[in-house]
Short mmCIF file of C-alpha atoms in Angstrom, two decimals:
data_model
loop_
_atom_site.label_atom_id
_atom_site.label_comp_id
_atom_site.label_asym_id
_atom_site.label_seq_id
_atom_site.Cartn_x
_atom_site.Cartn_y
_atom_site.Cartn_z
CA UNK A 876 23.23 -34.54 147.25
CA UNK A 877 19.50 -33.79 147.27
CA UNK A 878 17.41 -32.49 144.40
CA UNK A 879 14.05 -30.78 144.83
CA UNK A 880 11.95 -31.03 141.68
CA UNK A 881 9.12 -28.48 141.69
CA UNK A 882 6.56 -28.01 138.91
CA UNK A 883 6.22 -24.43 137.67
CA UNK A 884 2.74 -22.94 138.29
CA UNK A 885 1.50 -26.53 138.37
CA UNK A 886 -2.27 -26.11 138.09
CA UNK A 887 -1.91 -23.53 135.33
CA UNK A 888 0.63 -25.72 133.52
CA UNK A 889 -1.77 -28.70 133.64
CA UNK A 890 -4.47 -26.65 131.90
CA UNK A 891 -2.01 -25.36 129.30
CA UNK A 892 -0.85 -28.87 128.37
CA UNK A 893 -4.27 -29.58 126.85
CA UNK A 894 -5.07 -26.01 125.79
CA UNK A 895 -1.74 -24.68 124.49
CA UNK A 896 -3.41 -21.58 123.06
CA UNK A 897 -3.19 -20.16 126.60
CA UNK A 898 0.60 -20.53 126.77
CA UNK A 899 2.02 -17.09 127.66
CA UNK A 900 -1.57 -15.88 128.22
CA UNK A 901 -2.43 -14.55 131.72
CA UNK A 902 -4.20 -17.45 133.46
CA UNK A 903 -5.58 -18.17 136.94
CA UNK A 904 -7.12 -21.18 138.71
CA UNK A 905 -9.93 -20.69 141.23
CA UNK A 906 -10.65 -22.67 144.41
CA UNK A 907 -13.79 -24.69 145.16
CA UNK A 908 -16.98 -22.91 144.06
CA UNK A 909 -14.82 -20.46 142.09
CA UNK A 910 -13.98 -18.55 145.26
CA UNK A 911 -10.32 -17.54 145.58
CA UNK A 912 -7.30 -17.50 143.28
CA UNK A 913 -5.13 -20.54 144.10
CA UNK A 914 -2.76 -20.56 141.12
CA UNK A 915 -1.39 -17.81 138.86
CA UNK A 916 0.66 -17.77 135.70
CA UNK A 917 3.76 -15.56 135.63
CA UNK A 918 1.83 -13.06 133.49
CA UNK A 919 -0.80 -12.67 136.25
CA UNK A 920 1.91 -12.27 138.90
CA UNK A 921 3.32 -9.37 136.87
CA UNK A 922 -0.12 -7.73 136.80
CA UNK A 923 0.02 -7.73 140.61
CA UNK A 924 -2.97 -9.91 141.48
CA UNK A 925 -2.12 -11.64 144.80
CA UNK A 926 -2.38 -15.33 145.65
CA UNK A 927 -5.49 -16.24 147.64
CA UNK A 928 -7.41 -13.15 146.59
CA UNK A 929 -11.22 -13.49 146.30
CA UNK A 930 -11.96 -13.56 142.57
CA UNK A 931 -14.97 -11.22 142.80
CA UNK A 932 -12.78 -8.40 144.19
CA UNK A 933 -10.59 -8.50 141.07
CA UNK A 934 -13.38 -9.11 138.55
CA UNK A 935 -12.85 -5.76 136.82
CA UNK A 936 -9.07 -6.04 136.38
CA UNK A 937 -9.36 -9.71 135.32
CA UNK A 938 -11.70 -8.61 132.54
CA UNK A 939 -9.53 -5.62 131.57
CA UNK A 940 -6.40 -7.76 131.27
CA UNK A 941 -8.31 -10.54 129.47
CA UNK A 942 -7.20 -13.10 132.07
CA UNK A 943 -8.22 -16.69 131.30
CA UNK A 944 -10.05 -18.19 134.29
CA UNK A 945 -10.28 -21.91 135.09
CA UNK A 946 -12.21 -23.65 137.85
CA UNK A 947 -10.04 -26.11 139.81
CA UNK A 948 -9.95 -29.53 138.11
CA UNK A 949 -8.42 -31.76 140.80
CA UNK A 950 -8.89 -35.12 139.02
CA UNK A 951 -6.74 -33.78 136.17
CA UNK A 952 -4.11 -32.28 138.49
CA UNK A 953 -3.83 -35.43 140.60
CA UNK A 954 -3.42 -37.64 137.54
CA UNK A 955 -0.73 -35.38 136.05
CA UNK A 956 1.05 -35.37 139.42
CA UNK A 957 1.03 -39.18 139.54
CA UNK A 958 2.59 -39.33 136.07
CA UNK A 959 5.37 -36.93 137.07
CA UNK A 960 6.10 -38.76 140.33
CA UNK A 961 6.34 -42.07 138.46
CA UNK A 962 8.98 -40.55 136.16
CA UNK A 963 10.98 -39.17 139.11
CA UNK A 964 10.91 -42.44 141.05
CA UNK A 965 12.91 -44.10 138.26
CA UNK A 966 15.93 -41.83 138.86
CA UNK A 967 16.71 -42.94 142.42
CA UNK A 968 15.31 -45.38 145.00
CA UNK A 969 15.70 -42.61 147.60
CA UNK A 970 12.64 -40.57 146.71
CA UNK A 971 10.04 -38.56 148.67
CA UNK A 972 6.79 -37.06 147.36
CA UNK A 973 6.57 -33.79 149.28
CA UNK A 974 3.37 -32.35 147.76
CA UNK A 975 1.22 -32.63 144.65
CA UNK A 976 3.86 -30.74 142.62
CA UNK A 977 7.10 -31.29 144.57
CA UNK A 978 9.41 -34.23 145.24
CA UNK A 979 12.86 -34.75 146.79
CA UNK A 980 15.41 -37.12 145.27
CA UNK A 981 18.56 -38.14 147.15
CA UNK A 982 21.48 -39.01 144.89
CA UNK A 983 23.54 -41.46 146.95
CA UNK A 984 26.38 -43.11 145.03
CA UNK A 985 26.26 -40.56 142.21
CA UNK A 986 29.73 -39.15 142.92
CA UNK A 987 30.98 -39.97 139.42
CA UNK A 988 27.87 -38.71 137.65
CA UNK A 989 27.34 -35.21 136.28
CA UNK A 990 24.34 -34.20 138.40
CA UNK A 991 23.54 -31.18 136.24
CA UNK A 992 23.25 -33.41 133.18
CA UNK A 993 21.10 -35.76 135.23
CA UNK A 994 18.81 -32.87 136.18
CA UNK A 995 18.64 -31.71 132.55
CA UNK A 996 17.56 -35.25 131.64
CA UNK A 997 14.84 -35.19 134.34
CA UNK A 998 13.58 -31.80 133.21
CA UNK A 999 13.48 -32.78 129.52
CA UNK A 1000 11.78 -36.12 130.15
CA UNK A 1001 9.02 -34.60 132.32
CA UNK A 1002 8.46 -31.86 129.73
CA UNK A 1003 8.37 -34.35 126.85
CA UNK A 1004 6.25 -37.02 128.54
CA UNK A 1005 3.77 -34.76 130.38
CA UNK A 1006 4.21 -31.23 128.99
CA UNK A 1007 4.82 -29.81 132.51
CA UNK A 1008 7.80 -27.43 133.05
CA UNK A 1009 9.81 -27.97 136.24
CA UNK A 1010 12.55 -26.25 138.25
CA UNK A 1011 15.26 -28.24 140.05
CA UNK A 1012 17.39 -27.20 143.01
CA UNK A 1013 20.39 -29.35 144.00
CA UNK A 1014 22.27 -29.10 147.31
CA UNK A 1015 23.88 -31.23 150.07
CA UNK A 1016 20.71 -31.11 152.26
CA UNK A 1017 16.95 -30.85 151.82
CA UNK A 1018 16.63 -27.33 153.23
CA UNK A 1019 19.44 -26.04 150.99
CA UNK A 1020 17.81 -27.80 148.01
CA UNK A 1021 14.65 -25.79 148.78
CA UNK A 1022 16.63 -22.57 148.57
CA UNK A 1023 18.42 -23.72 145.42
CA UNK A 1024 15.07 -24.47 143.82
CA UNK A 1025 13.80 -20.94 144.55
CA UNK A 1026 16.94 -19.50 142.96
CA UNK A 1027 16.47 -21.74 139.90
CA UNK A 1028 12.89 -20.57 139.52
CA UNK A 1029 13.43 -16.89 140.27
CA UNK A 1030 16.39 -16.53 137.90
CA UNK A 1031 15.12 -18.90 135.22
CA UNK A 1032 16.62 -16.94 132.31
CA UNK A 1033 20.12 -17.37 133.75
CA UNK A 1034 19.77 -20.78 135.44
CA UNK A 1035 17.55 -22.48 132.83
CA UNK A 1036 15.48 -23.61 135.84
CA UNK A 1037 18.33 -25.70 137.33
CA UNK A 1038 20.61 -24.45 140.11
CA UNK A 1039 23.11 -26.28 142.30
CA UNK A 1040 24.57 -25.18 145.64
CA UNK A 1041 27.76 -27.22 145.40
CA UNK A 1042 30.34 -25.15 147.27
CA UNK A 1043 30.68 -22.96 150.37
CA UNK A 1044 30.67 -19.68 148.44
CA UNK A 1045 27.40 -20.49 146.70
CA UNK A 1046 25.89 -21.69 149.96
CA UNK A 1047 26.72 -18.52 151.89
CA UNK A 1048 25.55 -16.28 149.05
CA UNK A 1049 22.25 -18.16 148.79
CA UNK A 1050 21.68 -17.99 152.56
CA UNK A 1051 22.35 -14.25 152.65
CA UNK A 1052 19.82 -13.71 149.85
CA UNK A 1053 17.10 -15.71 151.61
CA UNK A 1054 14.89 -13.64 153.97
CA UNK A 1055 14.21 -15.41 157.26
CA UNK A 1056 10.45 -15.50 156.52
CA UNK A 1057 11.19 -17.53 153.37
CA UNK A 1058 13.20 -20.22 155.16
CA UNK A 1059 11.46 -23.59 154.91
CA UNK A 1060 10.18 -24.64 158.35
CA UNK A 1061 10.23 -21.28 160.15
CA UNK A 1062 6.74 -20.03 160.88
CA UNK A 1063 5.37 -16.55 161.49
CA UNK A 1064 5.81 -16.68 165.28
CA UNK A 1065 9.50 -17.61 165.14
CA UNK A 1066 10.11 -15.18 162.25
CA UNK A 1067 8.97 -12.29 164.45
CA UNK A 1068 11.11 -13.51 167.37
CA UNK A 1069 14.20 -13.86 165.16
CA UNK A 1070 13.73 -10.40 163.67
CA UNK A 1071 13.51 -8.93 167.18
CA UNK A 1072 16.94 -10.49 167.71
CA UNK A 1073 18.34 -8.96 164.49
CA UNK A 1074 18.13 -12.16 162.44
CA UNK A 1075 16.78 -11.19 159.02
CA UNK A 1076 18.15 -13.85 156.68
CA UNK A 1077 19.13 -17.53 156.61
CA UNK A 1078 22.85 -16.78 156.91
CA UNK A 1079 22.32 -14.85 160.16
CA UNK A 1080 20.15 -17.74 161.38
CA UNK A 1081 22.97 -20.32 161.07
CA UNK A 1082 25.28 -17.98 162.98
CA UNK A 1083 23.07 -18.16 166.09
CA UNK A 1084 24.40 -20.41 168.85
CA UNK A 1085 22.84 -23.85 169.31
CA UNK A 1086 22.13 -23.03 172.95
CA UNK A 1087 20.05 -19.96 172.01
CA UNK A 1088 17.94 -22.03 169.62
CA UNK A 1089 17.46 -24.80 172.23
CA UNK A 1090 16.36 -22.20 174.77
CA UNK A 1091 14.14 -20.03 172.56
CA UNK A 1092 12.92 -22.34 169.81
CA UNK A 1093 12.60 -26.12 169.44
CA UNK A 1094 14.55 -29.19 168.35
CA UNK A 1095 13.04 -28.86 164.85
CA UNK A 1096 14.66 -25.45 164.37
CA UNK A 1097 17.98 -26.81 165.64
CA UNK A 1098 17.83 -29.59 163.04
CA UNK A 1099 16.96 -26.98 160.42
CA UNK A 1100 19.99 -24.88 161.41
CA UNK A 1101 22.33 -27.87 161.01
CA UNK A 1102 20.68 -28.73 157.71
CA UNK A 1103 21.22 -25.18 156.42
CA UNK A 1104 24.87 -25.45 157.49
CA UNK A 1105 25.16 -28.38 155.08
CA UNK A 1106 25.00 -31.20 157.66
CA UNK A 1107 22.13 -33.63 156.94
CA UNK A 1108 19.64 -33.49 159.81
CA UNK A 1109 16.37 -33.65 157.85
CA UNK A 1110 16.08 -37.00 156.13
CA UNK A 1111 13.75 -38.24 153.44
CA UNK A 1112 10.32 -39.38 154.54
CA UNK A 1113 9.66 -42.28 152.17
CA UNK A 1114 6.65 -43.70 153.99
CA UNK A 1115 3.23 -42.43 152.97
CA UNK A 1116 1.49 -41.90 156.31
CA UNK A 1117 -2.29 -41.91 156.67
CA UNK A 1118 -4.09 -38.64 157.36
CA UNK A 1119 -4.63 -37.75 161.02
CA UNK A 1120 -8.01 -36.17 160.24
CA UNK A 1121 -10.34 -36.17 157.25
CA UNK A 1122 -12.57 -33.26 156.32
CA UNK A 1123 -15.04 -32.13 153.70
CA UNK A 1124 -16.01 -28.44 153.73
CA UNK A 1125 -17.84 -26.52 151.05
CA UNK A 1126 -19.39 -23.12 150.41
CA UNK A 1127 -22.90 -23.30 148.95
CA UNK A 1128 -23.81 -21.79 145.61
CA UNK A 1129 -26.87 -20.20 147.23
CA UNK A 1130 -27.48 -19.46 150.89
CA UNK A 1131 -29.36 -22.12 152.90
CA UNK A 1132 -31.79 -21.38 155.73
CA UNK A 1133 -33.76 -24.61 156.33
CA UNK A 1134 -32.60 -27.41 158.61
CA UNK A 1135 -33.58 -30.10 156.07
CA UNK A 1136 -31.31 -28.59 153.39
CA UNK A 1137 -28.43 -28.40 155.86
CA UNK A 1138 -29.04 -32.01 156.87
CA UNK A 1139 -28.72 -33.06 153.24
CA UNK A 1140 -25.43 -31.21 152.89
CA UNK A 1141 -24.03 -32.59 156.15
CA UNK A 1142 -25.11 -36.10 155.16
CA UNK A 1143 -23.35 -35.79 151.79
CA UNK A 1144 -20.16 -34.43 153.40
CA UNK A 1145 -20.17 -37.15 156.06
CA UNK A 1146 -20.63 -39.83 153.43
CA UNK A 1147 -17.73 -38.39 151.43
CA UNK A 1148 -15.50 -38.33 154.53
CA UNK A 1149 -16.37 -41.91 155.45
CA UNK A 1150 -15.45 -43.09 151.93
CA UNK A 1151 -12.00 -41.49 152.31
CA UNK A 1152 -11.76 -42.98 155.80
CA UNK A 1153 -12.36 -46.50 154.51
CA UNK A 1154 -10.00 -45.98 151.59
CA UNK A 1155 -7.07 -45.59 154.00
CA UNK A 1156 -8.43 -48.39 156.25
CA UNK A 1157 -9.08 -46.07 159.20
CA UNK A 1158 -11.87 -45.49 161.70
CA UNK A 1159 -12.62 -42.35 163.69
CA UNK A 1160 -13.42 -41.77 167.36
CA UNK A 1161 -14.99 -38.31 167.09
CA UNK A 1162 -16.78 -36.10 164.59
CA UNK A 1163 -16.95 -32.30 164.27
CA UNK A 1164 -19.68 -30.46 162.38
CA UNK A 1165 -19.63 -26.72 161.70
CA UNK A 1166 -21.92 -24.24 159.94
CA UNK A 1167 -21.30 -20.62 159.03
CA UNK A 1168 -23.17 -17.65 157.59
CA UNK A 1169 -21.75 -15.54 154.77
CA UNK A 1170 -19.05 -13.12 155.93
CA UNK A 1171 -19.40 -11.05 152.75
CA UNK A 1172 -23.06 -10.09 153.20
CA UNK A 1173 -24.66 -7.72 155.70
CA UNK A 1174 -26.84 -10.40 157.27
CA UNK A 1175 -26.95 -11.92 160.76
CA UNK A 1176 -23.47 -13.33 161.38
CA UNK A 1177 -23.33 -16.76 162.96
CA UNK A 1178 -20.72 -19.51 163.07
CA UNK A 1179 -20.65 -22.51 165.35
CA UNK A 1180 -19.29 -26.03 165.63
CA UNK A 1181 -19.80 -29.06 167.83
CA UNK A 1182 -17.69 -32.16 168.50
CA UNK A 1183 -19.25 -35.49 169.43
CA UNK A 1184 -17.04 -38.29 170.83
CA UNK A 1185 -18.22 -41.61 169.39
CA UNK A 1186 -18.97 -44.62 171.65
CA UNK A 1187 -16.56 -46.68 169.51
CA UNK A 1188 -14.32 -46.18 166.50
CA UNK A 1189 -16.17 -46.61 163.20
CA UNK A 1190 -16.03 -45.85 159.48
CA UNK A 1191 -19.69 -46.66 158.76
CA UNK A 1192 -21.46 -43.91 156.80
CA UNK A 1193 -24.72 -44.83 158.54
CA UNK A 1194 -23.37 -44.47 162.09
CA UNK A 1195 -21.37 -41.34 161.30
CA UNK A 1196 -24.44 -39.68 159.73
CA UNK A 1197 -26.45 -40.40 162.87
CA UNK A 1198 -23.94 -38.53 165.06
CA UNK A 1199 -23.36 -35.78 162.48
CA UNK A 1200 -27.09 -34.96 162.63
CA UNK A 1201 -26.95 -34.82 166.43
CA UNK A 1202 -24.11 -32.30 166.21
CA UNK A 1203 -25.94 -30.24 163.58
CA UNK A 1204 -29.13 -30.06 165.67
CA UNK A 1205 -27.08 -28.72 168.61
CA UNK A 1206 -25.76 -25.75 166.64
CA UNK A 1207 -28.53 -24.96 164.12
CA UNK A 1208 -30.29 -21.60 164.55
CA UNK A 1209 -33.39 -20.44 162.67
CA UNK A 1210 -33.51 -17.37 160.40
CA UNK A 1211 -29.80 -17.54 159.55
CA UNK A 1212 -28.57 -17.52 155.94
CA UNK A 1213 -25.91 -20.24 155.94
CA UNK A 1214 -23.19 -20.12 153.29
CA UNK A 1215 -20.76 -22.83 154.39
CA UNK A 1216 -20.70 -26.11 156.29
CA UNK A 1217 -18.25 -28.88 156.94
CA UNK A 1218 -17.57 -32.22 158.59
CA UNK A 1219 -14.24 -33.28 160.13
CA UNK A 1220 -13.53 -36.84 161.27
CA UNK A 1221 -10.91 -36.89 164.04
CA UNK A 1222 -8.97 -39.21 166.38
CA UNK A 1223 -8.31 -41.67 163.59
CA UNK A 1224 -7.05 -45.19 164.22
CA UNK A 1225 -6.21 -48.14 162.00
CA UNK A 1226 -9.41 -50.18 161.49
CA UNK A 1227 -7.49 -53.39 162.23
CA UNK A 1228 -6.31 -52.04 165.59
CA UNK A 1229 -9.39 -50.20 166.90
CA UNK A 1230 -10.59 -50.68 170.47
CA UNK A 1231 -13.68 -52.93 170.63
CA UNK A 1232 -16.62 -52.43 172.97
CA UNK A 1233 -17.46 -55.36 175.24
CA UNK A 1234 -21.09 -54.23 175.64
CA UNK A 1235 -21.84 -53.49 171.98
CA UNK A 1236 -21.89 -56.44 169.60
CA UNK A 1237 -22.95 -54.36 166.59
CA UNK A 1238 -19.66 -52.52 166.05
CA UNK A 1239 -18.79 -54.33 162.82
CA UNK A 1240 -22.36 -54.83 161.58
CA UNK A 1241 -21.93 -52.50 158.59
CA UNK A 1242 -18.50 -53.68 157.42
CA UNK A 1243 -19.69 -55.87 154.55
CA UNK A 1244 -22.32 -53.33 153.53
CA UNK A 1245 -19.75 -50.52 153.33
CA UNK A 1246 -17.34 -52.71 151.33
CA UNK A 1247 -20.13 -53.51 148.87
CA UNK A 1248 -21.20 -49.85 148.53
CA UNK A 1249 -17.60 -48.75 147.89
CA UNK A 1250 -17.11 -51.45 145.24
CA UNK A 1251 -20.32 -50.54 143.42
CA UNK A 1252 -19.60 -46.81 143.51
CA UNK A 1253 -16.09 -47.43 142.24
CA UNK A 1254 -17.44 -49.46 139.36
CA UNK A 1255 -20.49 -47.41 138.38
CA UNK A 1256 -19.68 -43.93 139.70
CA UNK A 1257 -19.55 -42.23 143.10
CA UNK A 1258 -23.13 -40.93 143.10
CA UNK A 1259 -25.02 -44.11 142.19
CA UNK A 1260 -25.52 -45.42 145.73
CA UNK A 1261 -26.51 -42.87 148.37
CA UNK A 1262 -27.94 -42.76 151.86
CA UNK A 1263 -31.64 -41.95 152.13
CA UNK A 1264 -30.73 -38.73 153.97
CA UNK A 1265 -29.04 -37.45 150.81
CA UNK A 1266 -30.92 -35.89 147.91
CA UNK A 1267 -31.68 -38.93 145.76
CA UNK A 1268 -32.96 -36.98 142.75
CA UNK A 1269 -30.15 -34.46 142.51
CA UNK A 1270 -26.38 -34.57 142.77
CA UNK A 1271 -25.13 -31.39 144.39
CA UNK A 1272 -22.19 -30.01 142.52
CA UNK A 1273 -19.73 -27.25 143.23
CA UNK A 1274 -20.07 -24.00 141.33
CA UNK A 1275 -17.48 -24.49 138.57
CA UNK A 1276 -18.34 -22.12 135.77
CA UNK A 1277 -14.98 -22.47 134.02
CA UNK A 1278 -14.20 -26.17 134.49
CA UNK A 1279 -12.02 -27.82 131.87
CA UNK A 1280 -12.40 -31.44 130.78
CA UNK A 1281 -10.98 -34.44 132.65
CA UNK A 1282 -8.67 -35.15 129.72
CA UNK A 1283 -6.78 -38.04 131.32
CA UNK A 1284 -9.27 -39.60 133.75
CA UNK A 1285 -12.59 -39.75 131.88
CA UNK A 1286 -12.86 -41.64 128.60
CA UNK A 1287 -15.73 -39.51 127.27
CA UNK A 1288 -13.65 -36.34 127.75
CA UNK A 1289 -10.36 -37.62 126.36
CA UNK A 1290 -8.52 -35.18 124.12
CA UNK A 1291 -9.21 -35.53 120.39
CA UNK A 1292 -6.47 -35.04 117.81
CA UNK A 1293 -7.60 -33.69 114.47
#
């Protein structure tokens, strides 16, 4: 049997752990630069404010309903996630972190255990040790556990946030109640195709012939069909794979028009990307830079990007900045009010396995320098050592008007008990 443990309204719950006065109070979390709504409490969902909505469009109703607004506090959320995952990993060696607030556990050899009692124990321990409420769905396969989890969460009063699909009757009922667009792993394109063929729920999907799926879909959907039938075809992924691309994109607090200001932003983003690149021991073979004007203002609209293939794979901030500037100069236009920019490092390879260049002996010239910079920044803070192309007198920060404290990751902001 598989269990999917999913934290309830995770970002909101993290804020409420340290500010319990907002328990049961309508609460939202905003994205970078306080742009869009990325997390909602159940009270906000009942008001009817949609996920992903730009906050400024709902400013009036947020004020009317006295909604508590938080800026996203990712250091706090990541730390709380790590604590929860550490608790879950103790329940079974067969364990997969699926996202920041979700994890699969496979209970092999638990035939003589009461799995519901086991799940109650997991739920209570996470609540007691971290303060985060969770929902748990149990089923013979991962895809069915996903559905069971949704049932546990949707009918929390009846299920107490734990639901198990442990027989054929429950399985068929759950599949019939799951719209095809809500099936894990079926995207928008295939949803439309299935609906054109009178497939509107998960139960109708498993009744399609294997040959039809092979002909009209892909092997992934065939595996999903078997998994939904209760035959394990989607296994745990217990290896933490490195990212295939690394990006840093931000909207600016104020519009930017000058090339020098854009260069500073691009330099900072490139430096941030290269730090993440080195952290996973990777190098990149190409870099993409993009800039964009504001889509919400009646100004000249302009958006462009440019990719530069690198002569050799590297993770040096110095080299990457050099090529990032070349890309920026190719796409920069005067008299444009720029609101957003970003850098994406692509074609990543393991730094220990990168292709060398016979005619360039300086490929690894910056290795020791980068190692030293990373060590010093880790010890004294990320913004102590910068490149000269960055603003040395000012640290650019995101617009976070409603940012809570880093209660668990910064000693000066640790919670005080009176």
